[in-house]
Amino acid sequence: MENKVALITGASSGIGRSTAEAFAAKGVNVVVAARRKEELDSLVASIEAKGGKASAIATDVSKSKDVEDMVAHTIKTFGRLDYAVNNAGIEGTIAPITELSEDDWDKVMNINLKGIFLCMKYQAKAMVKNGNSGAIVNVGSVNSFLGFHSGAAYVTSKHGLVGLTSSVSAELAPQGIRVNLLCPGITITPMHHRIRNLIGDEVYDQGIIPKVHLQRAGLPIEMAKSILFLCSDESSYISGSTLTVDGGLTLTM
Ligand code: NDP
């Protein structure tokens, strides 16, 4: 992977930040994108302090122009694009369908689903134009397969990524670009803490964690390692697939 180039969205926090650090530790040049530029700048500084190469660009993945600029920035800065990790996502408003506003619904769809469509559209163009092979990893969720009470918008957006990923794999894999969906289980990040605050410690500690075969939540670095696997040649025959990294949560009742 050394001297290759990775673009990671949602890199200002949680799984995205950890993924950027893991790529940089492998000698990959990274472009980190999210809306909060100051968080990205501190990540770039910390990667550079360890001898890595990184560049930040403020991006809202729900905006076409931002996404086009993000990919152009990657090519301008490092000359190519080998790996794209489309991780940016929000939990949105957790509310019963009767209380969910149209704006709440649109916001989640625009970031979690349309955002990944836009990212792949411009990333694929850059990868094909450069004539290089590549790998794209989209980040779904265990909620790409399971519903949850009051989570209609989030769950629908994450289910949509299964079809988006497999369809785009059929288009891009023949051109040397593999496309897969990583589906994390409970992972300790700021998003996790927000949801934990909302639904309560008891629901997590007594309801959900005992169902995880490994009896614990996952760490961002454990998702990052799986994302690196899906980008690396070690996964050369995997495309259009989902990889569920949930410690066994979704496998038993
Ligand atoms: P965090 O809330 O910690 O991080 C989310 C990241 O997405 C932030 O960097 C945020 O940056 C970025 N982001 C949000 N909206 C936008 C936007 N419009 N444009 C660009 N970037 C945006 O969450 P996690 O690290 O936990 O989540 C990462 C992914 O993993 C998400 O897709 C999430 O759905 C998924 N996931 C997480 C699980 C968990 O338990 N943590 C479980 C299953 C899936 P900024 O605010 O600066 O824009």
PDB file of C-alpha atoms and ligand atoms in Angstrom:
ATOM      1  CA  MET A   1       0.000   0.000   0.000  1.00  0.00           C
ATOM      2  CA  GLU A   2       2.984   2.325   0.418  1.00  0.00           C
ATOM      3  CA  ASN A   3       2.757   5.609  -1.545  1.00  0.00           C
ATOM      4  CA  LYS A   4      -0.802   4.876  -2.660  1.00  0.00           C
ATOM      5  CA  VAL A   5      -3.486   7.514  -2.084  1.00  0.00           C
ATOM      6  CA  ALA A   6      -6.612   7.162   0.056  1.00  0.00           C
ATOM      7  CA  LEU A   7      -9.552   9.550   0.397  1.00  0.00           C
ATOM      8  CA  ILE A   8     -11.606   9.174   3.580  1.00  0.00           C
ATOM      9  CA  THR A   9     -14.871  11.003   4.254  1.00  0.00           C
ATOM     10  CA  GLY A  10     -16.103  11.575   7.782  1.00  0.00           C
ATOM     11  CA  ALA A  11     -12.477  11.644   8.885  1.00  0.00           C
ATOM     12  CA  SER A  12     -12.954  14.316  11.555  1.00  0.00           C
ATOM     13  CA  SER A  13     -14.229  11.750  14.054  1.00  0.00           C
ATOM     14  CA  GLY A  14     -14.686   8.121  15.075  1.00  0.00           C
ATOM     15  CA  ILE A  15     -14.245   5.373  12.475  1.00  0.00           C
ATOM     16  CA  GLY A  16     -13.125   7.758   9.722  1.00  0.00           C
ATOM     17  CA  ARG A  17     -10.399   9.325  11.819  1.00  0.00           C
ATOM     18  CA  SER A  18      -9.093   5.948  12.910  1.00  0.00           C
ATOM     19  CA  THR A  19      -9.132   4.726   9.285  1.00  0.00           C
ATOM     20  CA  ALA A  20      -7.098   7.724   8.140  1.00  0.00           C
ATOM     21  CA  GLU A  21      -4.533   7.041  10.882  1.00  0.00           C
ATOM     22  CA  ALA A  22      -4.381   3.343   9.946  1.00  0.00           C
ATOM     23  CA  PHE A  23      -3.802   4.109   6.248  1.00  0.00           C
ATOM     24  CA  ALA A  24      -1.120   6.682   7.115  1.00  0.00           C
ATOM     25  CA  ALA A  25       0.635   4.138   9.352  1.00  0.00           C
ATOM     26  CA  LYS A  26       0.919   1.904   6.248  1.00  0.00           C
ATOM     27  CA  GLY A  27       2.641   4.701   4.293  1.00  0.00           C
ATOM     28  CA  VAL A  28      -0.489   5.661   2.344  1.00  0.00           C
ATOM     29  CA  ASN A  29      -0.951   9.365   1.537  1.00  0.00           C
ATOM     30  CA  VAL A  30      -4.349  10.389   2.859  1.00  0.00           C
ATOM     31  CA  VAL A  31      -6.877  13.071   2.035  1.00  0.00           C
ATOM     32  CA  VAL A  32      -9.278  13.608   4.911  1.00  0.00           C
ATOM     33  CA  ALA A  33     -12.691  15.182   4.380  1.00  0.00           C
ATOM     34  CA  ALA A  34     -15.587  16.287   6.592  1.00  0.00           C
ATOM     35  CA  ARG A  35     -17.355  19.538   7.417  1.00  0.00           C
ATOM     36  CA  ARG A  36     -15.318  20.505  10.515  1.00  0.00           C
ATOM     37  CA  LYS A  37     -12.016  21.752   9.084  1.00  0.00           C
ATOM     38  CA  GLU A  38     -10.344  22.404  12.450  1.00  0.00           C
ATOM     39  CA  GLU A  39     -10.756  18.741  13.428  1.00  0.00           C
ATOM     40  CA  LEU A  40      -9.277  17.689  10.086  1.00  0.00           C
ATOM     41  CA  ASP A  41      -6.337  20.068  10.498  1.00  0.00           C
ATOM     42  CA  SER A  42      -5.478  18.548  13.872  1.00  0.00           C
ATOM     43  CA  LEU A  43      -5.611  15.063  12.318  1.00  0.00           C
ATOM     44  CA  VAL A  44      -3.305  16.144   9.488  1.00  0.00           C
ATOM     45  CA  ALA A  45      -0.868  17.613  12.028  1.00  0.00           C
ATOM     46  CA  SER A  46      -0.845  14.397  14.032  1.00  0.00           C
ATOM     47  CA  ILE A  47      -0.270  12.236  10.913  1.00  0.00           C
ATOM     48  CA  GLU A  48       2.526  14.535   9.726  1.00  0.00           C
ATOM     49  CA  ALA A  49       4.141  14.489  13.177  1.00  0.00           C
ATOM     50  CA  LYS A  50       4.496  10.715  12.723  1.00  0.00           C
ATOM     51  CA  GLY A  51       6.122  11.157   9.289  1.00  0.00           C
ATOM     52  CA  GLY A  52       2.981  10.571   7.186  1.00  0.00           C
ATOM     53  CA  LYS A  53       1.531  12.667   4.391  1.00  0.00           C
ATOM     54  CA  ALA A  54      -1.985  14.048   4.656  1.00  0.00           C
ATOM     55  CA  SER A  55      -4.169  16.849   3.364  1.00  0.00           C
ATOM     56  CA  ALA A  56      -7.537  18.135   4.582  1.00  0.00           C
ATOM     57  CA  ILE A  57     -10.488  19.507   2.685  1.00  0.00           C
ATOM     58  CA  ALA A  58     -13.730  20.804   4.170  1.00  0.00           C
ATOM     59  CA  THR A  59     -16.535  18.910   2.444  1.00  0.00           C
ATOM     60  CA  ASP A  60     -20.244  18.408   2.840  1.00  0.00           C
ATOM     61  CA  VAL A  61     -20.846  15.089   1.060  1.00  0.00           C
ATOM     62  CA  SER A  62     -24.487  15.975   0.389  1.00  0.00           C
ATOM     63  CA  LYS A  63     -23.358  18.777  -1.951  1.00  0.00           C
ATOM     64  CA  SER A  64     -22.318  17.801  -5.454  1.00  0.00           C
ATOM     65  CA  LYS A  65     -19.891  20.704  -5.919  1.00  0.00           C
ATOM     66  CA  ASP A  66     -18.142  19.951  -2.603  1.00  0.00           C
ATOM     67  CA  VAL A  67     -17.703  16.303  -3.574  1.00  0.00           C
ATOM     68  CA  GLU A  68     -16.375  17.184  -7.036  1.00  0.00           C
ATOM     69  CA  ASP A  69     -13.898  19.614  -5.405  1.00  0.00           C
ATOM     70  CA  MET A  70     -12.871  16.982  -2.820  1.00  0.00           C
ATOM     71  CA  VAL A  71     -11.882  14.501  -5.522  1.00  0.00           C
ATOM     72  CA  ALA A  72     -10.179  17.225  -7.600  1.00  0.00           C
ATOM     73  CA  HIS A  73      -8.223  18.272  -4.482  1.00  0.00           C
ATOM     74  CA  THR A  74      -7.036  14.672  -4.038  1.00  0.00           C
ATOM     75  CA  ILE A  75      -5.754  14.456  -7.623  1.00  0.00           C
ATOM     76  CA  LYS A  76      -4.168  17.905  -7.417  1.00  0.00           C
ATOM     77  CA  THR A  77      -2.429  17.140  -4.105  1.00  0.00           C
ATOM     78  CA  PHE A  78      -1.260  13.551  -4.590  1.00  0.00           C
ATOM     79  CA  GLY A  79      -1.741  12.917  -8.337  1.00  0.00           C
ATOM     80  CA  ARG A  80      -3.998   9.854  -8.132  1.00  0.00           C
ATOM     81  CA  LEU A  81      -6.715   8.071  -6.202  1.00  0.00           C
ATOM     82  CA  ASP A  82      -6.335   4.419  -5.211  1.00  0.00           C
ATOM     83  CA  TYR A  83      -8.677   3.914  -2.242  1.00  0.00           C
ATOM     84  CA  ALA A  84     -11.884   5.717  -1.310  1.00  0.00           C
ATOM     85  CA  VAL A  85     -13.633   5.205   2.018  1.00  0.00           C
ATOM     86  CA  ASN A  86     -17.134   6.689   2.024  1.00  0.00           C
ATOM     87  CA  ASN A  87     -17.744   6.711   5.741  1.00  0.00           C
ATOM     88  CA  ALA A  88     -19.459  10.076   6.459  1.00  0.00           C
ATOM     89  CA  GLY A  89     -22.839   9.518   8.027  1.00  0.00           C
ATOM     90  CA  ILE A  90     -25.293  10.807  10.609  1.00  0.00           C
ATOM     91  CA  GLU A  91     -27.806   9.063  12.828  1.00  0.00           C
ATOM     92  CA  GLY A  92     -30.261  11.915  12.223  1.00  0.00           C
ATOM     93  CA  THR A  93     -33.430  12.325  14.222  1.00  0.00           C
ATOM     94  CA  ILE A  94     -34.468   9.184  16.068  1.00  0.00           C
ATOM     95  CA  ALA A  95     -38.264   9.446  16.225  1.00  0.00           C
ATOM     96  CA  PRO A  96     -41.406   7.464  15.442  1.00  0.00           C
ATOM     97  CA  ILE A  97     -42.592   7.874  11.852  1.00  0.00           C
ATOM     98  CA  THR A  98     -45.517  10.059  12.931  1.00  0.00           C
ATOM     99  CA  GLU A  99     -43.027  12.510  14.489  1.00  0.00           C
ATOM    100  CA  LEU A 100     -40.372  12.374  11.758  1.00  0.00           C
ATOM    101  CA  SER A 101     -40.416  15.530   9.636  1.00  0.00           C
ATOM    102  CA  GLU A 102     -39.793  15.600   5.910  1.00  0.00           C
ATOM    103  CA  ASP A 103     -36.677  17.690   6.589  1.00  0.00           C
ATOM    104  CA  ASP A 104     -35.348  15.083   9.043  1.00  0.00           C
ATOM    105  CA  TRP A 105     -35.890  12.356   6.445  1.00  0.00           C
ATOM    106  CA  ASP A 106     -34.242  14.374   3.626  1.00  0.00           C
ATOM    107  CA  LYS A 107     -31.219  15.286   5.742  1.00  0.00           C
ATOM    108  CA  VAL A 108     -30.400  11.650   6.520  1.00  0.00           C
ATOM    109  CA  MET A 109     -30.967  10.521   2.924  1.00  0.00           C
ATOM    110  CA  ASN A 110     -28.919  13.403   1.516  1.00  0.00           C
ATOM    111  CA  ILE A 111     -25.876  12.630   3.658  1.00  0.00           C
ATOM    112  CA  ASN A 112     -26.000   8.847   4.139  1.00  0.00           C
ATOM    113  CA  LEU A 113     -27.302   7.746   0.731  1.00  0.00           C
ATOM    114  CA  LYS A 114     -27.046  10.540  -1.855  1.00  0.00           C
ATOM    115  CA  GLY A 115     -23.657  11.489  -0.377  1.00  0.00           C
ATOM    116  CA  ILE A 116     -22.245   8.056  -1.182  1.00  0.00           C
ATOM    117  CA  PHE A 117     -23.756   8.138  -4.684  1.00  0.00           C
ATOM    118  CA  LEU A 118     -22.039  11.507  -5.291  1.00  0.00           C
ATOM    119  CA  CYS A 119     -18.736  10.318  -3.829  1.00  0.00           C
ATOM    120  CA  MET A 120     -18.613   7.185  -5.980  1.00  0.00           C
ATOM    121  CA  LYS A 121     -19.625   9.128  -9.097  1.00  0.00           C
ATOM    122  CA  TYR A 122     -16.600  11.427  -8.887  1.00  0.00           C
ATOM    123  CA  GLN A 123     -14.201   8.890  -7.364  1.00  0.00           C
ATOM    124  CA  ALA A 124     -14.933   6.382 -10.144  1.00  0.00           C
ATOM    125  CA  LYS A 125     -14.302   9.033 -12.799  1.00  0.00           C
ATOM    126  CA  ALA A 126     -10.932   9.849 -11.223  1.00  0.00           C
ATOM    127  CA  MET A 127      -9.935   6.197 -10.849  1.00  0.00           C
ATOM    128  CA  VAL A 128     -10.952   5.314 -14.425  1.00  0.00           C
ATOM    129  CA  LYS A 129      -9.364   8.431 -15.898  1.00  0.00           C
ATOM    130  CA  ASN A 130      -6.063   7.624 -14.247  1.00  0.00           C
ATOM    131  CA  GLY A 131      -6.231   4.102 -15.625  1.00  0.00           C
ATOM    132  CA  ASN A 132      -5.304   2.761 -12.209  1.00  0.00           C
ATOM    133  CA  SER A 133      -7.056   0.001 -10.351  1.00  0.00           C
ATOM    134  CA  GLY A 134      -8.763   0.994  -7.139  1.00  0.00           C
ATOM    135  CA  ALA A 135     -10.978   0.010  -4.271  1.00  0.00           C
ATOM    136  CA  ILE A 136     -13.987   1.758  -2.775  1.00  0.00           C
ATOM    137  CA  VAL A 137     -15.347   0.892   0.668  1.00  0.00           C
ATOM    138  CA  ASN A 138     -18.706   2.335   1.658  1.00  0.00           C
ATOM    139  CA  VAL A 139     -19.702   2.271   5.308  1.00  0.00           C
ATOM    140  CA  GLY A 140     -23.114   0.824   6.071  1.00  0.00           C
ATOM    141  CA  SER A 141     -24.209  -0.603   9.390  1.00  0.00           C
ATOM    142  CA  VAL A 142     -25.789  -3.648  10.955  1.00  0.00           C
ATOM    143  CA  ASN A 143     -28.849  -1.496  10.210  1.00  0.00           C
ATOM    144  CA  SER A 144     -28.177  -2.248   6.528  1.00  0.00           C
ATOM    145  CA  PHE A 145     -29.974  -5.525   7.430  1.00  0.00           C
ATOM    146  CA  LEU A 146     -31.885  -4.872  10.673  1.00  0.00           C
ATOM    147  CA  GLY A 147     -34.498  -2.265  11.497  1.00  0.00           C
ATOM    148  CA  PHE A 148     -34.794  -0.472  14.805  1.00  0.00           C
ATOM    149  CA  HIS A 149     -37.685   1.265  16.503  1.00  0.00           C
ATOM    150  CA  SER A 150     -37.796   5.001  15.629  1.00  0.00           C
ATOM    151  CA  GLY A 151     -34.860   4.676  13.247  1.00  0.00           C
ATOM    152  CA  ALA A 152     -36.735   4.605   9.913  1.00  0.00           C
ATOM    153  CA  ALA A 153     -34.664   7.231   8.103  1.00  0.00           C
ATOM    154  CA  TYR A 154     -31.264   5.924   9.253  1.00  0.00           C
ATOM    155  CA  VAL A 155     -32.212   2.291   8.647  1.00  0.00           C
ATOM    156  CA  THR A 156     -33.601   3.037   5.183  1.00  0.00           C
ATOM    157  CA  SER A 157     -30.479   4.970   4.186  1.00  0.00           C
ATOM    158  CA  LYS A 158     -28.223   2.126   5.337  1.00  0.00           C
ATOM    159  CA  HIS A 159     -30.351  -0.549   3.617  1.00  0.00           C
ATOM    160  CA  GLY A 160     -30.069   1.485   0.399  1.00  0.00           C
ATOM    161  CA  LEU A 161     -26.295   1.185   0.508  1.00  0.00           C
ATOM    162  CA  VAL A 162     -26.492  -2.591  -0.040  1.00  0.00           C
ATOM    163  CA  GLY A 163     -28.118  -2.093  -3.450  1.00  0.00           C
ATOM    164  CA  LEU A 164     -25.993   0.930  -4.302  1.00  0.00           C
ATOM    165  CA  THR A 165     -22.791  -0.953  -3.525  1.00  0.00           C
ATOM    166  CA  SER A 166     -23.632  -4.159  -5.405  1.00  0.00           C
ATOM    167  CA  SER A 167     -24.889  -2.250  -8.480  1.00  0.00           C
ATOM    168  CA  VAL A 168     -21.856  -0.012  -8.708  1.00  0.00           C
ATOM    169  CA  SER A 169     -19.566  -3.014  -8.194  1.00  0.00           C
ATOM    170  CA  ALA A 170     -21.088  -4.564 -11.339  1.00  0.00           C
ATOM    171  CA  GLU A 171     -20.174  -1.396 -13.240  1.00  0.00           C
ATOM    172  CA  LEU A 172     -16.700  -0.771 -11.842  1.00  0.00           C
ATOM    173  CA  ALA A 173     -15.210  -4.175 -11.034  1.00  0.00           C
ATOM    174  CA  PRO A 174     -14.696  -4.983 -14.750  1.00  0.00           C
ATOM    175  CA  GLN A 175     -12.582  -1.811 -14.863  1.00  0.00           C
ATOM    176  CA  GLY A 176     -10.423  -2.942 -11.949  1.00  0.00           C
ATOM    177  CA  ILE A 177     -12.220  -1.046  -9.191  1.00  0.00           C
ATOM    178  CA  ARG A 178     -13.655  -3.203  -6.404  1.00  0.00           C
ATOM    179  CA  VAL A 179     -16.581  -1.799  -4.401  1.00  0.00           C
ATOM    180  CA  ASN A 180     -17.670  -3.196  -1.032  1.00  0.00           C
ATOM    181  CA  LEU A 181     -19.797  -2.300   1.985  1.00  0.00           C
ATOM    182  CA  LEU A 182     -18.417  -2.505   5.523  1.00  0.00           C
ATOM    183  CA  CYS A 183     -21.214  -2.928   8.069  1.00  0.00           C
ATOM    184  CA  PRO A 184     -20.054  -2.053  11.589  1.00  0.00           C
ATOM    185  CA  GLY A 185     -21.792  -3.179  14.730  1.00  0.00           C
ATOM    186  CA  ILE A 186     -21.731  -1.107  17.909  1.00  0.00           C
ATOM    187  CA  THR A 187     -18.516   0.899  17.788  1.00  0.00           C
ATOM    188  CA  ILE A 188     -17.328   3.298  20.466  1.00  0.00           C
ATOM    189  CA  THR A 189     -17.312   6.699  18.740  1.00  0.00           C
ATOM    190  CA  PRO A 190     -18.986  10.071  19.323  1.00  0.00           C
ATOM    191  CA  MET A 191     -22.026   8.768  17.373  1.00  0.00           C
ATOM    192  CA  HIS A 192     -22.233   5.817  19.744  1.00  0.00           C
ATOM    193  CA  HIS A 193     -22.144   8.116  22.779  1.00  0.00           C
ATOM    194  CA  ARG A 194     -24.912  10.316  21.317  1.00  0.00           C
ATOM    195  CA  ILE A 195     -27.178   7.311  20.744  1.00  0.00           C
ATOM    196  CA  ARG A 196     -26.280   5.811  24.129  1.00  0.00           C
ATOM    197  CA  ASN A 197     -27.328   9.085  25.789  1.00  0.00           C
ATOM    198  CA  LEU A 198     -30.590   8.995  23.891  1.00  0.00           C
ATOM    199  CA  ILE A 199     -31.649   5.400  24.522  1.00  0.00           C
ATOM    200  CA  GLY A 200     -29.937   4.889  27.870  1.00  0.00           C
ATOM    201  CA  ASP A 201     -27.029   2.876  29.255  1.00  0.00           C
ATOM    202  CA  GLU A 202     -29.349   0.116  30.408  1.00  0.00           C
ATOM    203  CA  VAL A 203     -30.549  -0.659  26.874  1.00  0.00           C
ATOM    204  CA  TYR A 204     -26.959  -1.023  25.722  1.00  0.00           C
ATOM    205  CA  ASP A 205     -25.418  -2.775  28.690  1.00  0.00           C
ATOM    206  CA  GLN A 206     -28.272  -5.144  29.490  1.00  0.00           C
ATOM    207  CA  GLY A 207     -30.098  -5.399  26.164  1.00  0.00           C
ATOM    208  CA  ILE A 208     -27.581  -5.179  23.343  1.00  0.00           C
ATOM    209  CA  ILE A 209     -24.072  -6.044  24.586  1.00  0.00           C
ATOM    210  CA  PRO A 210     -25.107  -9.501  25.923  1.00  0.00           C
ATOM    211  CA  LYS A 211     -26.251 -10.359  22.361  1.00  0.00           C
ATOM    212  CA  VAL A 212     -22.765  -9.649  20.976  1.00  0.00           C
ATOM    213  CA  HIS A 213     -20.876 -12.972  20.868  1.00  0.00           C
ATOM    214  CA  LEU A 214     -17.710 -11.144  21.907  1.00  0.00           C
ATOM    215  CA  GLN A 215     -19.650  -9.478  24.776  1.00  0.00           C
ATOM    216  CA  ARG A 216     -18.309  -5.994  24.067  1.00  0.00           C
ATOM    217  CA  ALA A 217     -18.581  -3.039  21.698  1.00  0.00           C
ATOM    218  CA  GLY A 218     -16.074  -2.684  18.853  1.00  0.00           C
ATOM    219  CA  LEU A 219     -13.314  -0.110  18.602  1.00  0.00           C
ATOM    220  CA  PRO A 220     -12.850   2.289  15.674  1.00  0.00           C
ATOM    221  CA  ILE A 221      -9.459   0.691  14.914  1.00  0.00           C
ATOM    222  CA  GLU A 222     -11.195  -2.696  14.490  1.00  0.00           C
ATOM    223  CA  MET A 223     -13.389  -1.176  11.760  1.00  0.00           C
ATOM    224  CA  ALA A 224     -10.356   0.565  10.244  1.00  0.00           C
ATOM    225  CA  LYS A 225      -8.440  -2.724   9.959  1.00  0.00           C
ATOM    226  CA  SER A 226     -11.360  -4.314   8.109  1.00  0.00           C
ATOM    227  CA  ILE A 227     -11.586  -1.313   5.774  1.00  0.00           C
ATOM    228  CA  LEU A 228      -7.866  -1.630   5.027  1.00  0.00           C
ATOM    229  CA  PHE A 229      -8.387  -5.337   4.318  1.00  0.00           C
ATOM    230  CA  LEU A 230     -11.157  -4.508   1.812  1.00  0.00           C
ATOM    231  CA  CYS A 231      -8.852  -1.998   0.085  1.00  0.00           C
ATOM    232  CA  SER A 232      -5.798  -4.271   0.034  1.00  0.00           C
ATOM    233  CA  ASP A 233      -4.875  -6.984  -2.463  1.00  0.00           C
ATOM    234  CA  GLU A 234      -5.621  -9.490   0.335  1.00  0.00           C
ATOM    235  CA  SER A 235      -9.297  -9.084  -0.683  1.00  0.00           C
ATOM    236  CA  SER A 236      -8.658  -9.241  -4.450  1.00  0.00           C
ATOM    237  CA  TYR A 237     -11.662 -11.531  -5.140  1.00  0.00           C
ATOM    238  CA  ILE A 238     -14.176  -9.613  -2.991  1.00  0.00           C
ATOM    239  CA  SER A 239     -16.416  -7.091  -4.770  1.00  0.00           C
ATOM    240  CA  GLY A 240     -20.053  -6.071  -4.387  1.00  0.00           C
ATOM    241  CA  SER A 241     -20.067  -7.743  -0.961  1.00  0.00           C
ATOM    242  CA  THR A 242     -20.946  -6.735   2.548  1.00  0.00           C
ATOM    243  CA  LEU A 243     -18.572  -7.441   5.420  1.00  0.00           C
ATOM    244  CA  THR A 244     -20.334  -7.334   8.779  1.00  0.00           C
ATOM    245  CA  VAL A 245     -17.961  -6.504  11.628  1.00  0.00           C
ATOM    246  CA  ASP A 246     -20.217  -6.764  14.653  1.00  0.00           C
ATOM    247  CA  GLY A 247     -18.691  -9.349  16.995  1.00  0.00           C
ATOM    248  CA  GLY A 248     -21.587 -11.692  16.138  1.00  0.00           C
ATOM    249  CA  LEU A 249     -24.399  -9.304  17.162  1.00  0.00           C
ATOM    250  CA  THR A 250     -26.658  -9.986  14.167  1.00  0.00           C
ATOM    251  CA  LEU A 251     -26.075 -13.757  13.936  1.00  0.00           C
ATOM    252  CA  THR A 252     -28.258 -15.046  16.779  1.00  0.00           C
ATOM    253  CA  MET A 253     -31.572 -14.032  18.350  1.00  0.00           C
TER     254      MET A 253
HETATM  255  P1  NDP B   1     -19.131  10.026  14.150  1.00  0.00           P
HETATM  256  O1  NDP B   1     -20.335  10.833  14.428  1.00  0.00           O
HETATM  257  O2  NDP B   1     -18.080   9.890  15.177  1.00  0.00           O
HETATM  258  O3  NDP B   1     -18.459  10.525  12.797  1.00  0.00           O
HETATM  259  C1  NDP B   1     -19.229  10.806  11.679  1.00  0.00           C
HETATM  260  C2  NDP B   1     -18.363  11.529  10.662  1.00  0.00           C
HETATM  261  O4  NDP B   1     -19.173  11.874   9.520  1.00  0.00           O
HETATM  262  C3  NDP B   1     -17.775  12.802  11.211  1.00  0.00           C
HETATM  263  O5  NDP B   1     -16.445  12.909  10.787  1.00  0.00           O
HETATM  264  C4  NDP B   1     -18.624  13.898  10.554  1.00  0.00           C
HETATM  265  O6  NDP B   1     -17.824  15.034  10.387  1.00  0.00           O
HETATM  266  C5  NDP B   1     -18.927  13.231   9.209  1.00  0.00           C
HETATM  267  N1  NDP B   1     -20.072  13.819   8.534  1.00  0.00           N
HETATM  268  C6  NDP B   1     -21.352  13.891   8.959  1.00  0.00           C
HETATM  269  N2  NDP B   1     -22.098  14.543   8.061  1.00  0.00           N
HETATM  270  C7  NDP B   1     -21.283  14.897   7.041  1.00  0.00           C
HETATM  271  C8  NDP B   1     -21.454  15.597   5.825  1.00  0.00           C
HETATM  272  N3  NDP B   1     -22.647  16.099   5.450  1.00  0.00           N
HETATM  273  N4  NDP B   1     -20.394  15.766   5.000  1.00  0.00           N
HETATM  274  C9  NDP B   1     -19.181  15.275   5.368  1.00  0.00           C
HETATM  275  N5  NDP B   1     -18.935  14.626   6.506  1.00  0.00           N
HETATM  276  C10 NDP B   1     -19.986  14.444   7.335  1.00  0.00           C
HETATM  277  O7  NDP B   1     -19.677   8.580  13.744  1.00  0.00           O
HETATM  278  P2  NDP B   1     -18.966   7.160  13.553  1.00  0.00           P
HETATM  279  O8  NDP B   1     -17.521   7.263  13.368  1.00  0.00           O
HETATM  280  O9  NDP B   1     -19.537   6.265  14.568  1.00  0.00           O
HETATM  281  O10 NDP B   1     -19.671   6.757  12.165  1.00  0.00           O
HETATM  282  C11 NDP B   1     -18.986   6.572  10.935  1.00  0.00           C
HETATM  283  C12 NDP B   1     -19.870   5.736  10.031  1.00  0.00           C
HETATM  284  O11 NDP B   1     -20.084   4.467  10.631  1.00  0.00           O
HETATM  285  C13 NDP B   1     -21.260   6.341   9.803  1.00  0.00           C
HETATM  286  O12 NDP B   1     -21.635   6.169   8.455  1.00  0.00           O
HETATM  287  C14 NDP B   1     -22.148   5.512  10.720  1.00  0.00           C
HETATM  288  O13 NDP B   1     -23.475   5.449  10.271  1.00  0.00           O
HETATM  289  C15 NDP B   1     -21.455   4.161  10.664  1.00  0.00           C
HETATM  290  N6  NDP B   1     -21.769   3.295  11.789  1.00  0.00           N
HETATM  291  C16 NDP B   1     -21.389   3.606  13.072  1.00  0.00           C
HETATM  292  C17 NDP B   1     -21.699   2.750  14.116  1.00  0.00           C
HETATM  293  C18 NDP B   1     -21.315   3.021  15.527  1.00  0.00           C
HETATM  294  O14 NDP B   1     -21.750   2.255  16.436  1.00  0.00           O
HETATM  295  N7  NDP B   1     -20.507   4.026  15.808  1.00  0.00           N
HETATM  296  C19 NDP B   1     -22.450   1.497  13.879  1.00  0.00           C
HETATM  297  C20 NDP B   1     -22.777   1.261  12.507  1.00  0.00           C
HETATM  298  C21 NDP B   1     -22.443   2.136  11.511  1.00  0.00           C
HETATM  299  P3  NDP B   1     -18.339  16.569  10.408  1.00  0.00           P
HETATM  300  O15 NDP B   1     -19.380  16.675  11.481  1.00  0.00           O
HETATM  301  O16 NDP B   1     -17.065  17.315  10.688  1.00  0.00           O
HETATM  302  O17 NDP B   1     -18.853  16.818   9.033  1.00  0.00           O
END
